[in-house]
Every structure is written in structure tokens, then in C-alpha cells.
Coordinates of C-alpha atoms in Angstrom, one line a residue:
X1 CA 108.7 89.6 105.0
X2 CA 106.5 91.3 102.1
X3 CA 109.1 90.4 99.7
X4 CA 108.1 86.8 99.9
X5 CA 104.6 87.5 99.5
X6 CA 104.6 86.7 95.9
X7 CA 108.2 85.1 95.4
X8 CA 108.5 84.2 91.9
X9 CA 110.6 81.6 90.0
X10 CA 112.7 83.7 87.8
X11 CA 116.4 83.1 87.6
X12 CA 118.1 85.8 89.8
X13 CA 121.5 85.4 88.2
X14 CA 120.4 87.1 84.9
X15 CA 120.8 90.9 85.5
X16 CA 117.6 92.8 85.0
X17 CA 118.1 96.5 84.5
X18 CA 115.2 98.8 84.9
X19 CA 115.4 102.6 83.5
X20 CA 112.9 104.6 85.0
X21 CA 112.5 107.9 83.3
X22 CA 110.3 110.7 81.9
X23 CA 109.0 111.3 78.5
X24 CA 111.5 113.2 76.4
X25 CA 114.2 112.9 78.9
X26 CA 116.7 111.0 76.8
X27 CA 115.6 107.6 77.8
X28 CA 115.4 106.2 74.4
X29 CA 119.1 107.0 73.8
X30 CA 120.1 105.4 77.1
X31 CA 118.0 102.3 76.6
X32 CA 119.6 101.7 73.3
X33 CA 123.1 102.3 74.9
X34 CA 122.3 99.4 77.5
X35 CA 120.8 97.1 74.8
X36 CA 123.6 97.0 72.1
X37 CA 124.9 93.6 73.2
X38 CA 123.1 91.1 70.7
X39 CA 122.3 88.8 73.6
X40 CA 120.4 91.4 75.6
X41 CA 116.5 91.1 75.8
X42 CA 115.1 94.8 75.5
X43 CA 111.7 95.6 76.7
X44 CA 111.0 98.9 75.1
X45 CA 108.2 100.8 77.0
X46 CA 106.0 97.7 77.8
X47 CA 103.4 99.6 79.4
X48 CA 102.8 101.9 76.1
X49 CA 101.0 98.8 74.7
X50 CA 98.7 99.1 77.6
X51 CA 98.5 102.7 77.9
X52 CA 99.5 104.4 74.7
X53 CA 98.9 108.1 75.8
X54 CA 101.7 110.3 77.2
X55 CA 99.1 113.2 77.6
X56 CA 97.7 111.6 81.0
X57 CA 99.2 110.4 84.2
X58 CA 99.3 106.8 84.4
X59 CA 97.1 104.8 86.7
X60 CA 99.2 101.8 87.4
X61 CA 96.7 99.1 87.6
X62 CA 97.3 95.4 88.8
X63 CA 97.7 94.5 85.1
X64 CA 100.5 97.0 84.8
X65 CA 102.2 95.2 87.8
X66 CA 101.4 91.8 86.5
X67 CA 102.8 92.6 82.9
X68 CA 106.0 94.0 84.3
X69 CA 106.8 91.0 86.6
X70 CA 105.8 88.3 84.0
X71 CA 107.9 89.8 81.1
X72 CA 110.8 90.3 83.3
X73 CA 110.4 86.6 84.1
X74 CA 110.3 85.7 80.5
X75 CA 106.7 84.4 81.2
X76 CA 104.9 85.5 78.1
X77 CA 102.2 82.8 78.5
X78 CA 100.6 84.8 81.4
X79 CA 100.8 88.2 79.6
X80 CA 98.2 87.5 76.9
X81 CA 96.9 91.1 77.1
X82 CA 100.3 92.5 76.4
X83 CA 100.9 90.5 73.4
X84 CA 97.5 90.8 72.0
X85 CA 97.7 94.8 72.1
X86 CA 101.4 94.8 70.9
X87 CA 100.4 93.2 67.5
X88 CA 98.6 96.4 66.7
X89 CA 101.6 98.6 68.1
X90 CA 104.8 96.7 67.2
X91 CA 107.3 99.6 67.6
X92 CA 108.3 98.8 71.0
X93 CA 109.1 95.2 69.8
X94 CA 110.9 96.3 66.8
X95 CA 113.6 97.8 69.1
X96 CA 114.3 94.4 70.7
X97 CA 117.1 93.5 68.5
X98 CA 117.6 90.0 70.2
X99 CA 114.1 89.1 69.2
X100 CA 113.3 91.0 66.1
X101 CA 116.5 89.7 64.4
X102 CA 115.4 86.1 64.8
X103 CA 111.8 86.4 64.1
X104 CA 112.5 88.7 61.1
X105 CA 109.2 90.6 61.4
X106 CA 107.3 87.3 61.0
X107 CA 104.2 88.3 63.2
X108 CA 103.2 84.9 64.0
X109 CA 106.7 84.1 65.2
X110 CA 107.4 87.5 66.9
X111 CA 104.4 87.4 69.2
X112 CA 104.1 83.8 69.8
X113 CA 104.8 83.6 73.8
X114 CA 106.6 80.3 73.3
X115 CA 109.1 81.8 70.8
X116 CA 109.7 85.0 72.7
X117 CA 110.3 83.2 75.9
X118 CA 112.8 80.9 74.3
X119 CA 114.8 84.1 73.2
X120 CA 114.3 85.7 76.4
X121 CA 115.5 82.7 78.7
X122 CA 118.8 82.5 76.5
X123 CA 119.6 86.1 76.9
X124 CA 122.4 87.1 79.2
X125 CA 120.6 90.3 80.4
X126 CA 117.4 92.0 80.3
X127 CA 116.9 95.7 80.2
X128 CA 113.5 97.4 80.5
X129 CA 113.0 101.2 79.8
X130 CA 109.8 102.9 81.1
X131 CA 108.4 106.5 81.3
X132 CA 105.0 105.2 82.7
X133 CA 106.4 103.9 86.2
X134 CA 107.6 105.9 89.0
X135 CA 110.1 104.9 91.8
X136 CA 107.1 104.3 94.1
X137 CA 105.7 101.6 91.8
X138 CA 109.2 100.1 91.6
X139 CA 109.3 99.8 95.4
X140 CA 106.0 97.8 95.3
X141 CA 107.3 95.7 92.4
X142 CA 110.2 94.4 94.4
X143 CA 108.4 94.3 97.8
X144 CA 106.2 91.7 96.4
X145 CA 108.7 89.7 94.1
X146 CA 111.6 88.4 95.8
X147 CA 113.3 87.3 92.4
X148 CA 113.1 90.8 91.0
X149 CA 114.4 92.2 94.1
X150 CA 117.5 89.9 94.2
X151 CA 118.2 90.5 90.4
X152 CA 117.2 94.0 89.7
X153 CA 119.2 97.1 89.0
X154 CA 117.5 100.4 88.7
X155 CA 118.6 103.5 86.8
X156 CA 116.7 106.7 87.7
X157 CA 117.5 108.9 84.5
X158 CA 116.7 112.7 85.2
X159 CA 117.2 115.7 82.8
X160 CA 116.9 119.3 83.6
X161 CA 112.9 120.0 83.6
X162 CA 113.5 123.0 81.4
X163 CA 115.0 120.5 78.8
X164 CA 112.2 118.0 79.2
X165 CA 109.5 120.5 78.8
X166 CA 111.1 122.3 75.7
X167 CA 111.4 118.8 74.0
X168 CA 107.7 118.2 74.7
X169 CA 106.3 121.4 73.6
X170 CA 108.1 120.7 70.3
X171 CA 105.8 117.7 69.6
X172 CA 102.8 119.1 67.8
X173 CA 100.2 116.8 69.5
X174 CA 101.8 117.8 73.1
X175 CA 100.8 121.4 72.7
X176 CA 97.2 120.7 72.6
X177 CA 97.1 118.1 75.3
X178 CA 97.2 119.6 79.1
X179 CA 98.7 116.4 80.5
X180 CA 101.6 116.5 78.4
X181 CA 102.5 120.2 78.6
X182 CA 101.3 120.6 82.2
X183 CA 104.4 122.1 84.2
X184 CA 103.0 121.0 87.6
X185 CA 102.5 117.4 86.5
X186 CA 106.2 117.1 85.3
X187 CA 107.3 118.9 88.6
X188 CA 105.3 116.5 90.8
X189 CA 106.3 113.2 89.0
X190 CA 110.3 114.4 89.5
X191 CA 109.4 115.4 93.1
X192 CA 107.9 112.0 93.8
X193 CA 110.8 110.3 92.5
X194 CA 113.4 112.3 94.3
X195 CA 111.5 111.7 97.5
X196 CA 111.2 108.1 97.1
X197 CA 114.9 107.7 95.8
X198 CA 116.5 107.7 99.3
X199 CA 113.9 105.1 100.6
X200 CA 114.5 102.7 97.8
X201 CA 118.2 103.4 98.2
X202 CA 118.1 101.9 101.6
X203 CA 116.6 98.6 100.1
X204 CA 118.8 98.3 96.8
X205 CA 121.9 100.1 97.9
X206 CA 124.2 100.6 95.1
X207 CA 121.9 98.8 92.8
X208 CA 119.7 102.1 92.6
X209 CA 121.7 104.7 90.3
X210 CA 120.7 108.2 89.3
X211 CA 122.0 109.2 86.0
X212 CA 122.0 112.7 84.3
X213 CA 121.2 112.9 80.8
X214 CA 123.2 116.0 80.5
X215 CA 126.4 114.0 81.8
X216 CA 126.1 111.5 79.2
X217 CA 125.3 113.6 76.4
X218 CA 128.3 115.9 77.1
X219 CA 130.7 113.2 77.4
X220 CA 129.0 110.2 75.8
X221 CA 132.1 107.7 75.9
X222 CA 133.3 108.6 79.5
X223 CA 129.8 108.8 80.9
X224 CA 128.7 105.6 79.3
X225 CA 132.1 103.9 80.5
X226 CA 131.4 105.0 84.1
X227 CA 127.8 103.8 84.1
X228 CA 128.6 100.5 82.7
X229 CA 131.3 100.1 85.2
X230 CA 128.8 100.8 88.1
X231 CA 126.5 98.3 86.5
X232 CA 129.1 95.7 86.3
X233 CA 129.0 95.8 82.4
X234 CA 131.7 95.8 79.8
X235 CA 132.1 98.7 77.4
X236 CA 131.9 96.5 74.0
X237 CA 132.5 97.3 70.5
X238 CA 128.8 97.2 69.9
X239 CA 128.3 100.2 72.4
X240 CA 131.4 102.0 71.0
X241 CA 129.9 101.8 67.4
X242 CA 126.6 102.9 68.6
X243 CA 127.9 106.0 70.4
X244 CA 130.1 107.0 67.2
X245 CA 127.2 106.7 65.0
X246 CA 124.3 108.2 67.4
X247 CA 126.2 111.3 69.0
X248 CA 127.6 113.2 66.1
X249 CA 124.6 113.5 63.9
X250 CA 124.3 116.2 61.2
X251 CA 121.6 118.6 61.1
X252 CA 119.6 116.8 58.6
X253 CA 119.3 113.8 60.9
X254 CA 118.0 115.6 63.9
X255 CA 114.2 116.1 62.6
X256 CA 113.0 112.7 63.8
X257 CA 112.0 113.2 67.6
X258 CA 112.0 109.5 67.9
X259 CA 115.5 109.0 66.5
X260 CA 118.3 108.7 69.0
X261 CA 120.7 110.2 66.5
X262 CA 122.0 113.5 68.0
X263 CA 124.8 115.9 68.1
X264 CA 124.5 115.5 71.8
X265 CA 127.0 118.3 72.8
X266 CA 125.0 120.7 70.7
X267 CA 121.5 119.3 71.7
X268 CA 121.7 119.1 75.5
X269 CA 121.3 122.7 76.2
X270 CA 119.5 123.7 73.0
X271 CA 116.4 124.3 75.1
X272 CA 117.8 127.8 76.3
X273 CA 116.9 128.7 72.8
X274 CA 113.7 127.1 72.4
X275 CA 112.2 128.6 75.4
X276 CA 111.4 132.1 76.3
X277 CA 112.9 133.6 79.7
X278 CA 109.1 133.9 80.6
X279 CA 108.6 130.3 80.1
X280 CA 111.9 129.4 81.9
X281 CA 110.8 131.4 84.9
X282 CA 107.4 129.8 85.1
X283 CA 108.9 126.5 85.3
X284 CA 111.4 127.4 87.8
X285 CA 108.9 128.9 90.0
X286 CA 106.7 125.8 89.8
X287 CA 109.4 123.4 91.2
X288 CA 112.4 125.1 92.9
X289 CA 112.7 122.3 95.0
X290 CA 113.4 120.0 92.1
X291 CA 116.0 122.2 90.8
X292 CA 117.7 122.4 94.2
X293 CA 117.5 118.6 94.9
X294 CA 119.0 117.6 91.4
X295 CA 121.5 120.5 91.4
X296 CA 120.3 122.3 88.2
X297 CA 121.3 126.0 88.2
X298 CA 118.5 128.5 88.1
X299 CA 118.7 131.3 85.3
X300 CA 118.4 134.6 87.0
X301 CA 118.1 136.7 84.1
X302 CA 117.3 136.6 80.3
X303 CA 121.2 137.2 79.5
X304 CA 122.2 134.4 81.9
X305 CA 120.0 131.9 80.3
X306 CA 122.1 131.4 77.2
X307 CA 125.5 132.4 78.7
X308 CA 125.8 130.9 82.2
X309 CA 123.3 127.9 82.4
X310 CA 125.6 125.4 80.7
X311 CA 128.6 126.8 82.4
X312 CA 127.1 126.7 85.9
X313 CA 125.9 123.1 85.3
X314 CA 129.4 121.7 84.3
X315 CA 131.0 123.6 87.3
X316 CA 128.3 122.1 89.6
X317 CA 128.4 118.7 88.4
X318 CA 132.0 118.5 87.7
X319 CA 131.3 115.5 85.5
X320 CA 130.4 113.2 88.4
X321 CA 128.3 111.0 86.1
X322 CA 126.7 108.9 88.6
X323 CA 125.0 109.4 92.1

């Protein structure tokens, strides 16, 4: 049994939620929703510390696997490279409210492996959000770490590839980097995850969930409640407050691309105005299988791009938030 090959000592009774997503897919928003409880320990993009480059496909090294495994076990003593690099890129740590509110920005405390472990070990849940792992990497992770296999719940967050691409192109640096704006790379990443989803589902069963960003954005409260129910979590006042303050943002609050404040219903299909029809066709032709597998409607004309895409999506999905 390969799952027992590197069996660990982590406590399986503490839920570990892993969000696997794509850059500019709404993952920061979803990660924040899931980490609103003050007792939740949030690992925000841990691999960004080791690979802070969205422009190239990530080569998942043994160090990456080791880092994910160890920090999910609250074993920061055996993640020295992670903590060393994190000191010069503290943004991911600042998003961990359970940790940052206690160390209060004191670098010595915030990056002390003993201190971090003490906070992590007393948390009631762990959430990790990654855009640098694919589902095939998750499969390898749980095959070789029995404690993670027994405790992990995986969310595969998807978004319309046209929405992802449009959002990426609005990042100035992305327009100059082929790895970021390359349509084929995006299509292949999503295609690989779609193909791996069923295999991983056979192992994790209902602990693997696919979430559509559009469903949560169109109906934040109902979508979030449904997701939390599937995860066995409560819809708390912390989550409710976060949704009230982050899904009805004014136009002046929408400029920061790394902010999670959005007018979610207005934002979700804004890509239909950001992309030309020629660009839309280029993407649709690059990965028709991805659109078909995920149920995203194809725009058949320039006129239908802004008049029918949203209607057809809602009609086809029928607000079935989770699959």
C-alpha cells in the first residue's frame, strides 16, 4: 500500500482543506471565505515563497512536496527553506489571521518555527490555497502520506477559461510574459485536472469537490452555505460579515487586483467586455474539450458574447454549486 510508504504523525482529526486553483480564478476570495474563523490556520500560496513566478509552469520538486507535507503537519522545524524565503516575502503570512494577529508583525516571532507550530497545533482547522499544484500532485501527496490522505478535503476551483485569461491580461506584467498569457498552457493545466479529477474522486470520494467560481460569485451567500455544508462546516458570523463586506464593493474599490473586494455579480461576466470576440474564439478553439467538460457555453457570435453567455451559463448550471 503506497499510502503507508511515508506515513506521518499528523493528527487526522483536524480537518485539512486544500484549494487547488489557477492564477486569477477567484481562489484568493474562496481561500479567505474558508479561513474566516479565527481558529483556522491559513497556508496562503506556500509554494509562492519557493517559486514566486506566475509566468512559468511550476516544476514540482521534492522540496515542494516536502514543504506542503511538513507545514500541513505543523512541522515548521523541517521547513527551513520555506521560512527563510518567507522572511523576504511576507505577504502570504500576513493573510494567516490566526498567526499574524498573535505575532503582531514581529518578524522573530512570526517566523519562529516553534511559535508558528504552537499556533498551528492549537488550530481547529487548516486551509491551504495553491495555484502551483495540480491534482496529479495532490494524488502523489496523499499516496505517500497516510495522515494527509485520511484528513484532507480537496476543492478543485474552476472558472471560465475566458474569465481567467481576461483577468490575467489586465495584469501589466502578464502581457509581457508568454507563460502567463499563453492560452495553450492554461488549457492544458485545466485539461490535466479534469482528467485527473475522476481518478482522484475514486480515492477521496466526497472529500473531493469541484466548485465553480461563477456559482459562488453569482450567489455568494447561498453558494457559500452549500459549500460549507458539503465540507461539514458551519456558516458563521465571521463568514457572513466577510461576504457582506467583500461582495458589494464600490467601483473605487475594484482597482486592486489582489484585493478580494468585488461586486461579485457584476464582476463575474465582465470578461465579455474585456475580450474581443476574436480573442474569445481563439481561446474556445484552443480547448473546446475543457468548455464541454466543465459545461461552459460557447459564444457563437459577437452579439451572443454579451447577451447570451451569462444566461446560458445560469440555465445550464441551474445553481448546482458543487459537483
